[in-house]
């Protein structure tokens, strides 16, 4: 990947020099760097807020009530996980973060969920079916409210940044459902 970036940058510099656009090229590089830093800080704020909220939910015990509400759905998908296992809470937090479109905040929660799922794994280092289901849910990440996308669109001056809500919901639902159907189909075929 580093080689690809090196080639892209080198070709861009050569074209900028030969076309006489070195000054606009340099300005674009610095404007892009500034925009990247601003966007990163904005996203860091969103992640920090969500992580703070999840910490409050966890410390207050409310997350266990939310996990209990989601338990029938989670239990249907993850049939081999005991109902009181900590992975249920970790999976629930990850799903909630994804539902709210906070993919960056969902990452540490996803890592925690996989670690908890691995405690149930009799063959350490191998991927269990429950881990596969979780990877699909985490990757497809059905989003009711894509806060991160809305935030980025708002930061860049979109007139109606929330207009992406319905298309994102439809696309993420279809991708998650399709992936789960394929996974369960392969499991039946390979049994």
Coordinates of C-alpha atoms in Angstrom, one line a residue:
X1 CA 0.0 0.0 0.0
X2 CA 2.9 2.4 0.8
X3 CA 4.2 1.8 -2.8
X4 CA 0.8 2.8 -4.3
X5 CA 0.8 6.0 -2.2
X6 CA 4.4 6.8 -3.2
X7 CA 3.5 6.3 -6.9
X8 CA 0.4 8.4 -6.7
X9 CA 2.2 11.3 -5.0
X10 CA 5.2 11.1 -7.3
X11 CA 3.0 11.1 -10.4
X12 CA 1.0 14.0 -9.0
X13 CA 4.2 16.0 -8.4
X14 CA 5.5 15.3 -11.9
X15 CA 2.2 16.4 -13.5
X16 CA 2.1 19.5 -11.3
X17 CA 5.6 20.5 -12.4
X18 CA 5.1 19.8 -16.1
X19 CA 1.7 21.5 -16.3
X20 CA 2.8 24.6 -14.3
X21 CA 0.4 23.9 -11.4
X22 CA 2.9 23.4 -8.7
X23 CA 1.6 26.3 -6.6
X24 CA -2.1 25.1 -6.7
X25 CA -0.9 21.6 -6.0
X26 CA 1.0 22.7 -2.9
X27 CA -2.0 24.7 -1.7
X28 CA -4.2 21.6 -2.3
X29 CA -1.9 19.4 -0.2
X30 CA -1.9 21.8 2.7
X31 CA -5.7 22.4 2.5
X32 CA -6.2 18.6 2.4
X33 CA -4.0 18.1 5.4
X34 CA -5.8 20.8 7.3
X35 CA -9.2 19.3 6.4
X36 CA -8.0 15.8 7.5
X37 CA -6.9 17.1 10.9
X38 CA -10.2 18.9 11.4
X39 CA -12.3 15.9 10.4
X40 CA -10.2 13.6 12.6
X41 CA -10.7 15.9 15.6
X42 CA -14.4 16.1 14.9
X43 CA -14.7 12.3 14.7
X44 CA -12.6 12.0 17.9
X45 CA -15.1 14.2 19.6
X46 CA -18.0 11.9 18.4
X47 CA -16.2 8.8 19.6
X48 CA -15.3 10.4 22.9
X49 CA -18.9 11.3 23.6
X50 CA -20.1 7.8 22.7
X51 CA -17.5 6.1 24.8
X52 CA -18.5 8.4 27.7
X53 CA -22.1 7.6 27.3
X54 CA -21.4 3.8 27.2
X55 CA -19.2 4.2 30.3
X56 CA -22.1 5.9 32.1
X57 CA -24.6 3.3 30.9
X58 CA -22.2 0.6 32.1
X59 CA -21.5 2.1 35.5
X60 CA -25.2 2.8 36.1
X61 CA -26.2 -0.7 35.2
X62 CA -28.5 0.5 32.5
X63 CA -26.5 -1.3 29.8
X64 CA -27.5 -4.6 31.4
X65 CA -31.1 -3.7 31.1
X66 CA -30.6 -2.7 27.5
X67 CA -28.6 -6.0 26.9
X68 CA -31.5 -7.8 28.6
X69 CA -34.0 -6.1 26.1
X70 CA -31.8 -7.2 23.2
X71 CA -31.2 -10.7 24.6
X72 CA -34.0 -12.4 22.7
X73 CA -32.6 -11.1 19.4
X74 CA -29.0 -11.8 20.3
X75 CA -29.9 -15.3 21.7
X76 CA -31.6 -16.2 18.4
X77 CA -28.6 -15.3 16.4
X78 CA -26.0 -16.6 18.9
X79 CA -27.6 -19.9 20.1
X80 CA -24.4 -21.3 21.6
X81 CA -23.8 -18.4 24.0
X82 CA -25.1 -18.7 27.5
X83 CA -27.6 -16.0 28.4
X84 CA -25.5 -14.6 31.2
X85 CA -22.2 -14.5 29.4
X86 CA -20.4 -11.2 29.2
X87 CA -20.1 -11.5 25.4
X88 CA -23.9 -10.7 25.2
X89 CA -23.3 -7.3 26.8
X90 CA -20.2 -6.6 24.6
X91 CA -22.1 -7.7 21.4
X92 CA -25.1 -5.5 22.5
X93 CA -22.9 -2.4 23.0
X94 CA -21.3 -3.0 19.6
X95 CA -24.7 -3.4 17.9
X96 CA -26.0 -0.3 19.6
X97 CA -22.9 1.8 18.6
X98 CA -23.4 0.6 15.0
X99 CA -27.2 1.2 15.1
X100 CA -26.3 4.8 16.0
X101 CA -23.8 5.0 13.2
X102 CA -20.8 5.4 15.5
X103 CA -18.5 2.9 13.7
X104 CA -15.4 4.3 15.3
X105 CA -16.8 3.8 18.8
X106 CA -18.0 0.3 17.8
X107 CA -14.4 -0.8 17.1
X108 CA -13.2 -1.2 20.7
X109 CA -16.5 -2.7 21.6
X110 CA -16.2 -5.2 18.8
X111 CA -12.7 -6.1 20.0
X112 CA -14.1 -6.7 23.5
X113 CA -16.9 -8.8 22.1
X114 CA -14.5 -11.0 20.1
X115 CA -12.3 -11.4 23.2
X116 CA -15.4 -12.5 25.2
X117 CA -16.5 -14.9 22.4
X118 CA -13.0 -16.4 22.4
X119 CA -13.5 -17.4 26.1
X120 CA -16.2 -19.8 24.9
X121 CA -14.0 -21.2 22.1
X122 CA -12.7 -24.7 22.8
X123 CA -10.2 -24.4 20.0
X124 CA -8.3 -21.2 20.6
X125 CA -7.1 -19.6 17.4
X126 CA -10.0 -21.0 15.4
X127 CA -13.0 -19.0 14.4
X128 CA -16.3 -20.2 15.8
X129 CA -19.7 -19.9 14.0
X130 CA -20.7 -17.3 16.6
X131 CA -17.6 -15.2 15.9
X132 CA -18.5 -15.4 12.2
X133 CA -22.0 -14.1 12.9
X134 CA -20.6 -11.3 15.0
X135 CA -18.1 -10.3 12.3
X136 CA -21.0 -10.1 9.8
X137 CA -23.1 -8.0 12.2
X138 CA -20.2 -5.7 13.0
X139 CA -19.1 -5.3 9.4
X140 CA -22.5 -4.7 7.9
X141 CA -23.4 -2.5 10.9
X142 CA -27.1 -1.8 10.4
X143 CA -27.5 1.9 11.1
X144 CA -30.6 3.6 12.2
X145 CA -29.0 7.0 12.6
X146 CA -25.5 7.3 10.9
X147 CA -24.2 10.1 13.2
X148 CA -20.7 9.9 11.9
X149 CA -21.8 10.3 8.2
X150 CA -24.2 13.1 9.2
X151 CA -21.5 14.8 11.2
X152 CA -19.0 14.7 8.3
X153 CA -21.7 16.0 5.8
X154 CA -22.6 18.8 8.2
X155 CA -18.9 19.7 8.8
X156 CA -18.5 20.0 5.0
X157 CA -21.6 22.2 4.7
X158 CA -24.2 19.9 3.3
X159 CA -27.6 21.5 3.1
X160 CA -29.5 18.5 4.4
X161 CA -27.0 16.1 5.9
X162 CA -29.7 13.9 7.4
X163 CA -31.1 12.9 4.0
X164 CA -28.8 9.9 4.0
X165 CA -30.6 8.2 6.8
X166 CA -33.1 6.1 4.8
X167 CA -30.6 5.1 2.1
X168 CA -28.1 4.1 4.7
X169 CA -30.7 2.1 6.7
X170 CA -31.8 0.3 3.6
X171 CA -28.3 -0.5 2.4
X172 CA -27.0 -1.7 5.7
X173 CA -30.0 -3.8 6.4
X174 CA -29.8 -5.5 3.0
X175 CA -26.1 -6.1 3.3
X176 CA -26.5 -7.6 6.8
X177 CA -29.4 -9.8 5.8
X178 CA -27.7 -11.0 2.7
X179 CA -24.5 -11.8 4.5
X180 CA -26.3 -13.7 7.3
X181 CA -28.4 -15.7 4.7
X182 CA -25.2 -16.7 2.9
X183 CA -23.4 -17.7 6.1
X184 CA -26.4 -19.8 7.4
X185 CA -26.8 -21.3 3.9
X186 CA -23.1 -22.3 3.8
X187 CA -23.4 -23.8 7.2
X188 CA -26.3 -26.0 6.1
X189 CA -24.5 -27.0 2.9
X190 CA -21.3 -27.9 4.7
X191 CA -22.9 -29.8 7.6

